[in-house]
Amino acid sequence: MRTKIFTWCFIALALVSMVIGYRYSTQLKQGISQKPEKTSAMIEKSVGVVTPDTRIIYEKEYQECGHTVVSGYSQRDKLMGLDSRGLNDYFKKSQGYSVSLVDNIMVIHQTISNKCPEEQNEFKIKEYRGYIAVYTGAEENEILLRVTSIRAEMLPENIQRDIRAGKYSFQDEAKLNDTLENLDEYQ
């Protein structure tokens, strides 16, 4: 009898621990996954003005693909001598900018609604009037490069489905051509 009570208490304790652990982990995940809200382009903890010694980091966040490109800022001479007010006038929130200047390091963050240049230059295999075609560019401004002689209906069903789902995209034209040669063998 005593062992049964002990077993049931142990099971109840284990279940309670699992529930508490699960709730804690979901709250922790939610806290980590939420990005800090960017409310304005205001300078955080502004330290003086931009000088030749100020290190400038330029971040471009492309929302459509989720990539962030980090580089130097090519027009740093235009920023020399600007204080927080001047920087806020130069980098407008309405244009997707936020700026921070802390400890002589300035971070310019720009949010852009398109895909990054790397993904805009990708090649995609799609169907065009029953034939396999090659497109390039962003989804909303795609350019039809060429239409092949490969009939889409001759391809296996799973490949047709993947092409229609947009799963055939390439950064390298050589890989694109290799794939087209492989698809041509189904004819």
PDB file of C-alpha atoms in Angstrom:
ATOM      1  CA  MET A   1       0.000   0.000   0.000  1.00  0.00           C
ATOM      2  CA  ARG A   2       2.749   2.387   0.993  1.00  0.00           C
ATOM      3  CA  THR A   3       4.585   1.738  -2.316  1.00  0.00           C
ATOM      4  CA  LYS A   4       1.450   2.569  -4.310  1.00  0.00           C
ATOM      5  CA  ILE A   5       1.065   5.897  -2.503  1.00  0.00           C
ATOM      6  CA  PHE A   6       4.746   6.650  -3.022  1.00  0.00           C
ATOM      7  CA  THR A   7       4.467   5.745  -6.728  1.00  0.00           C
ATOM      8  CA  TRP A   8       1.398   7.957  -7.234  1.00  0.00           C
ATOM      9  CA  CYS A   9       3.029  10.857  -5.398  1.00  0.00           C
ATOM     10  CA  PHE A  10       6.135  10.469  -7.547  1.00  0.00           C
ATOM     11  CA  ILE A  11       4.039  10.423 -10.757  1.00  0.00           C
ATOM     12  CA  ALA A  12       2.069  13.496  -9.640  1.00  0.00           C
ATOM     13  CA  LEU A  13       5.280  15.340  -8.765  1.00  0.00           C
ATOM     14  CA  ALA A  14       6.796  14.421 -12.145  1.00  0.00           C
ATOM     15  CA  LEU A  15       3.690  15.680 -13.992  1.00  0.00           C
ATOM     16  CA  VAL A  16       3.639  18.948 -12.055  1.00  0.00           C
ATOM     17  CA  SER A  17       7.354  19.427 -12.771  1.00  0.00           C
ATOM     18  CA  MET A  18       6.804  18.788 -16.483  1.00  0.00           C
ATOM     19  CA  VAL A  19       3.938  21.293 -16.664  1.00  0.00           C
ATOM     20  CA  ILE A  20       5.944  23.966 -14.838  1.00  0.00           C
ATOM     21  CA  GLY A  21       8.980  23.290 -17.047  1.00  0.00           C
ATOM     22  CA  TYR A  22       6.896  23.482 -20.212  1.00  0.00           C
ATOM     23  CA  ARG A  23       5.278  26.788 -19.209  1.00  0.00           C
ATOM     24  CA  TYR A  24       8.645  28.252 -18.254  1.00  0.00           C
ATOM     25  CA  SER A  25      10.263  27.172 -21.537  1.00  0.00           C
ATOM     26  CA  THR A  26       7.444  28.605 -23.688  1.00  0.00           C
ATOM     27  CA  GLN A  27       7.621  31.920 -21.854  1.00  0.00           C
ATOM     28  CA  LEU A  28      11.392  31.922 -22.274  1.00  0.00           C
ATOM     29  CA  LYS A  29      11.113  31.142 -26.011  1.00  0.00           C
ATOM     30  CA  GLN A  30       8.559  33.912 -26.496  1.00  0.00           C
ATOM     31  CA  GLY A  31      10.824  36.389 -24.755  1.00  0.00           C
ATOM     32  CA  ILE A  32      13.810  35.409 -26.905  1.00  0.00           C
ATOM     33  CA  SER A  33      11.967  35.339 -30.244  1.00  0.00           C
ATOM     34  CA  GLN A  34      10.420  38.763 -29.882  1.00  0.00           C
ATOM     35  CA  LYS A  35      12.574  41.433 -31.474  1.00  0.00           C
ATOM     36  CA  PRO A  36      12.998  44.614 -29.521  1.00  0.00           C
ATOM     37  CA  GLU A  37      10.602  47.211 -30.787  1.00  0.00           C
ATOM     38  CA  LYS A  38      12.187  49.937 -32.868  1.00  0.00           C
ATOM     39  CA  THR A  39      10.086  52.917 -31.979  1.00  0.00           C
ATOM     40  CA  SER A  40      12.159  55.693 -33.481  1.00  0.00           C
ATOM     41  CA  ALA A  41      15.416  56.658 -35.066  1.00  0.00           C
ATOM     42  CA  MET A  42      16.412  58.401 -31.844  1.00  0.00           C
ATOM     43  CA  ILE A  43      20.033  58.144 -30.812  1.00  0.00           C
ATOM     44  CA  GLU A  44      20.598  55.949 -27.760  1.00  0.00           C
ATOM     45  CA  LYS A  45      23.069  57.349 -25.217  1.00  0.00           C
ATOM     46  CA  SER A  46      24.526  59.871 -27.606  1.00  0.00           C
ATOM     47  CA  VAL A  47      28.175  60.576 -26.953  1.00  0.00           C
ATOM     48  CA  GLY A  48      29.205  63.833 -28.595  1.00  0.00           C
ATOM     49  CA  VAL A  49      29.408  64.051 -32.354  1.00  0.00           C
ATOM     50  CA  VAL A  50      30.604  61.884 -35.225  1.00  0.00           C
ATOM     51  CA  THR A  51      34.372  62.229 -35.617  1.00  0.00           C
ATOM     52  CA  PRO A  52      36.962  60.600 -37.895  1.00  0.00           C
ATOM     53  CA  ASP A  53      37.585  58.138 -35.032  1.00  0.00           C
ATOM     54  CA  THR A  54      33.925  57.064 -34.893  1.00  0.00           C
ATOM     55  CA  ARG A  55      33.484  53.498 -36.108  1.00  0.00           C
ATOM     56  CA  ILE A  56      30.419  53.306 -38.373  1.00  0.00           C
ATOM     57  CA  ILE A  57      28.560  50.032 -38.940  1.00  0.00           C
ATOM     58  CA  TYR A  58      25.803  49.960 -41.570  1.00  0.00           C
ATOM     59  CA  GLU A  59      23.170  47.207 -41.282  1.00  0.00           C
ATOM     60  CA  LYS A  60      20.594  46.614 -44.012  1.00  0.00           C
ATOM     61  CA  GLU A  61      17.808  44.276 -42.900  1.00  0.00           C
ATOM     62  CA  TYR A  62      15.839  42.856 -45.834  1.00  0.00           C
ATOM     63  CA  GLN A  63      12.389  41.876 -44.571  1.00  0.00           C
ATOM     64  CA  GLU A  64      11.297  39.735 -47.506  1.00  0.00           C
ATOM     65  CA  CYS A  65      14.140  37.216 -47.185  1.00  0.00           C
ATOM     66  CA  GLY A  66      15.160  37.912 -43.567  1.00  0.00           C
ATOM     67  CA  HIS A  67      18.830  38.545 -44.348  1.00  0.00           C
ATOM     68  CA  THR A  68      20.879  41.319 -42.762  1.00  0.00           C
ATOM     69  CA  VAL A  69      23.876  42.687 -44.657  1.00  0.00           C
ATOM     70  CA  VAL A  70      26.514  44.418 -42.512  1.00  0.00           C
ATOM     71  CA  SER A  71      29.067  46.759 -44.063  1.00  0.00           C
ATOM     72  CA  GLY A  72      30.862  50.032 -43.599  1.00  0.00           C
ATOM     73  CA  TYR A  73      29.128  53.267 -44.515  1.00  0.00           C
ATOM     74  CA  SER A  74      30.438  54.731 -47.779  1.00  0.00           C
ATOM     75  CA  GLN A  75      29.332  58.336 -47.146  1.00  0.00           C
ATOM     76  CA  ARG A  76      30.905  58.798 -43.725  1.00  0.00           C
ATOM     77  CA  ASP A  77      32.293  62.236 -44.687  1.00  0.00           C
ATOM     78  CA  LYS A  78      28.706  63.578 -44.799  1.00  0.00           C
ATOM     79  CA  LEU A  79      28.220  62.524 -41.161  1.00  0.00           C
ATOM     80  CA  MET A  80      31.290  64.233 -39.694  1.00  0.00           C
ATOM     81  CA  GLY A  81      30.392  66.741 -36.997  1.00  0.00           C
ATOM     82  CA  LEU A  82      26.743  65.659 -36.727  1.00  0.00           C
ATOM     83  CA  ASP A  83      25.262  65.279 -33.257  1.00  0.00           C
ATOM     84  CA  SER A  84      22.164  63.255 -32.332  1.00  0.00           C
ATOM     85  CA  ARG A  85      19.761  65.865 -33.734  1.00  0.00           C
ATOM     86  CA  GLY A  86      21.686  66.084 -37.012  1.00  0.00           C
ATOM     87  CA  LEU A  87      21.806  62.298 -37.327  1.00  0.00           C
ATOM     88  CA  ASN A  88      18.056  62.034 -36.712  1.00  0.00           C
ATOM     89  CA  ASP A  89      17.455  64.639 -39.413  1.00  0.00           C
ATOM     90  CA  TYR A  90      19.754  62.805 -41.847  1.00  0.00           C
ATOM     91  CA  PHE A  91      18.467  59.262 -41.151  1.00  0.00           C
ATOM     92  CA  LYS A  92      14.685  59.505 -41.157  1.00  0.00           C
ATOM     93  CA  LYS A  93      12.521  56.964 -39.344  1.00  0.00           C
ATOM     94  CA  SER A  94      10.036  57.123 -42.239  1.00  0.00           C
ATOM     95  CA  GLN A  95      12.759  55.700 -44.501  1.00  0.00           C
ATOM     96  CA  GLY A  96      13.285  52.722 -42.184  1.00  0.00           C
ATOM     97  CA  TYR A  97      16.351  53.986 -40.309  1.00  0.00           C
ATOM     98  CA  SER A  98      17.316  53.690 -36.671  1.00  0.00           C
ATOM     99  CA  VAL A  99      20.666  54.957 -35.404  1.00  0.00           C
ATOM    100  CA  SER A 100      22.638  54.385 -32.223  1.00  0.00           C
ATOM    101  CA  LEU A 101      25.857  56.118 -31.197  1.00  0.00           C
ATOM    102  CA  VAL A 102      27.458  54.559 -28.128  1.00  0.00           C
ATOM    103  CA  ASP A 103      31.107  54.662 -27.043  1.00  0.00           C
ATOM    104  CA  ASN A 104      32.279  56.114 -30.368  1.00  0.00           C
ATOM    105  CA  ILE A 105      30.591  53.293 -32.325  1.00  0.00           C
ATOM    106  CA  MET A 106      27.689  54.280 -34.539  1.00  0.00           C
ATOM    107  CA  VAL A 107      25.270  51.643 -35.839  1.00  0.00           C
ATOM    108  CA  ILE A 108      23.001  52.641 -38.717  1.00  0.00           C
ATOM    109  CA  HIS A 109      20.186  50.102 -39.129  1.00  0.00           C
ATOM    110  CA  GLN A 110      17.959  50.294 -42.193  1.00  0.00           C
ATOM    111  CA  THR A 111      14.902  48.094 -42.694  1.00  0.00           C
ATOM    112  CA  ILE A 112      14.159  47.405 -46.368  1.00  0.00           C
ATOM    113  CA  SER A 113      10.978  45.647 -47.500  1.00  0.00           C
ATOM    114  CA  ASN A 114      12.574  43.842 -50.514  1.00  0.00           C
ATOM    115  CA  LYS A 115      14.802  40.788 -50.843  1.00  0.00           C
ATOM    116  CA  CYS A 116      18.541  41.242 -50.511  1.00  0.00           C
ATOM    117  CA  PRO A 117      20.551  41.781 -53.721  1.00  0.00           C
ATOM    118  CA  GLU A 118      21.847  38.213 -53.568  1.00  0.00           C
ATOM    119  CA  GLU A 119      18.338  36.768 -53.677  1.00  0.00           C
ATOM    120  CA  GLN A 120      17.157  39.268 -56.285  1.00  0.00           C
ATOM    121  CA  ASN A 121      19.803  37.847 -58.615  1.00  0.00           C
ATOM    122  CA  GLU A 122      18.724  34.261 -58.153  1.00  0.00           C
ATOM    123  CA  PHE A 123      17.479  32.159 -61.038  1.00  0.00           C
ATOM    124  CA  LYS A 124      14.184  30.310 -60.709  1.00  0.00           C
ATOM    125  CA  ILE A 125      12.781  27.459 -62.760  1.00  0.00           C
ATOM    126  CA  LYS A 126       9.049  27.840 -63.319  1.00  0.00           C
ATOM    127  CA  GLU A 127       6.402  26.755 -65.755  1.00  0.00           C
ATOM    128  CA  TYR A 128       5.413  29.063 -68.613  1.00  0.00           C
ATOM    129  CA  ARG A 129       2.611  27.994 -70.977  1.00  0.00           C
ATOM    130  CA  GLY A 130       3.325  24.324 -70.457  1.00  0.00           C
ATOM    131  CA  TYR A 131       7.100  24.621 -70.819  1.00  0.00           C
ATOM    132  CA  ILE A 132       9.922  24.985 -68.316  1.00  0.00           C
ATOM    133  CA  ALA A 133      11.210  28.569 -68.149  1.00  0.00           C
ATOM    134  CA  VAL A 134      13.946  30.473 -66.344  1.00  0.00           C
ATOM    135  CA  TYR A 135      13.145  33.649 -64.408  1.00  0.00           C
ATOM    136  CA  THR A 136      15.277  36.075 -62.437  1.00  0.00           C
ATOM    137  CA  GLY A 137      14.603  38.946 -60.035  1.00  0.00           C
ATOM    138  CA  ALA A 138      12.321  39.578 -57.094  1.00  0.00           C
ATOM    139  CA  GLU A 139       8.949  37.805 -57.077  1.00  0.00           C
ATOM    140  CA  GLU A 140       6.924  40.933 -57.871  1.00  0.00           C
ATOM    141  CA  ASN A 141       9.314  42.088 -60.653  1.00  0.00           C
ATOM    142  CA  GLU A 142      10.399  38.787 -62.169  1.00  0.00           C
ATOM    143  CA  ILE A 143      11.985  38.819 -65.594  1.00  0.00           C
ATOM    144  CA  LEU A 144      11.493  35.898 -67.967  1.00  0.00           C
ATOM    145  CA  LEU A 145      14.981  35.068 -69.265  1.00  0.00           C
ATOM    146  CA  ARG A 146      14.214  32.121 -71.504  1.00  0.00           C
ATOM    147  CA  VAL A 147      11.714  29.393 -72.243  1.00  0.00           C
ATOM    148  CA  THR A 148      13.158  25.917 -72.753  1.00  0.00           C
ATOM    149  CA  SER A 149      11.844  23.149 -74.998  1.00  0.00           C
ATOM    150  CA  ILE A 150      11.195  20.982 -71.922  1.00  0.00           C
ATOM    151  CA  ARG A 151       7.485  20.224 -71.594  1.00  0.00           C
ATOM    152  CA  ALA A 152       6.391  20.411 -67.956  1.00  0.00           C
ATOM    153  CA  GLU A 153       3.871  17.595 -68.350  1.00  0.00           C
ATOM    154  CA  MET A 154       6.674  15.153 -69.268  1.00  0.00           C
ATOM    155  CA  LEU A 155       8.361  15.594 -65.883  1.00  0.00           C
ATOM    156  CA  PRO A 156       7.567  13.336 -62.912  1.00  0.00           C
ATOM    157  CA  GLU A 157       4.691  14.593 -60.773  1.00  0.00           C
ATOM    158  CA  ASN A 158       6.885  15.327 -57.735  1.00  0.00           C
ATOM    159  CA  ILE A 159       9.214  17.524 -59.828  1.00  0.00           C
ATOM    160  CA  GLN A 160       6.244  19.353 -61.357  1.00  0.00           C
ATOM    161  CA  ARG A 161       4.895  19.979 -57.862  1.00  0.00           C
ATOM    162  CA  ASP A 162       8.274  21.286 -56.621  1.00  0.00           C
ATOM    163  CA  ILE A 163       8.613  23.599 -59.633  1.00  0.00           C
ATOM    164  CA  ARG A 164       5.136  25.021 -59.023  1.00  0.00           C
ATOM    165  CA  ALA A 165       6.016  25.475 -55.329  1.00  0.00           C
ATOM    166  CA  GLY A 166       9.105  27.516 -56.277  1.00  0.00           C
ATOM    167  CA  LYS A 167      11.637  25.055 -54.881  1.00  0.00           C
ATOM    168  CA  TYR A 168      13.930  25.248 -57.909  1.00  0.00           C
ATOM    169  CA  SER A 169      16.003  28.400 -57.352  1.00  0.00           C
ATOM    170  CA  PHE A 170      19.726  28.864 -57.924  1.00  0.00           C
ATOM    171  CA  GLN A 171      22.369  31.488 -57.151  1.00  0.00           C
ATOM    172  CA  ASP A 172      24.742  29.998 -59.701  1.00  0.00           C
ATOM    173  CA  GLU A 173      23.941  29.856 -63.420  1.00  0.00           C
ATOM    174  CA  ALA A 174      26.096  26.734 -63.858  1.00  0.00           C
ATOM    175  CA  LYS A 175      23.955  24.818 -61.326  1.00  0.00           C
ATOM    176  CA  LEU A 176      20.834  26.088 -63.080  1.00  0.00           C
ATOM    177  CA  ASN A 177      22.101  24.783 -66.432  1.00  0.00           C
ATOM    178  CA  ASP A 178      23.050  21.412 -64.897  1.00  0.00           C
ATOM    179  CA  THR A 179      19.528  21.067 -63.524  1.00  0.00           C
ATOM    180  CA  LEU A 180      17.986  22.000 -66.871  1.00  0.00           C
ATOM    181  CA  GLU A 181      20.130  19.339 -68.576  1.00  0.00           C
ATOM    182  CA  ASN A 182      18.925  16.773 -66.046  1.00  0.00           C
ATOM    183  CA  LEU A 183      15.294  17.791 -66.587  1.00  0.00           C
ATOM    184  CA  ASP A 184      15.807  17.554 -70.353  1.00  0.00           C
ATOM    185  CA  GLU A 185      16.536  13.827 -69.973  1.00  0.00           C
ATOM    186  CA  TYR A 186      12.869  13.227 -69.050  1.00  0.00           C
ATOM    187  CA  GLN A 187      11.779  14.271 -72.573  1.00  0.00           C
TER     188      GLN A 187
END
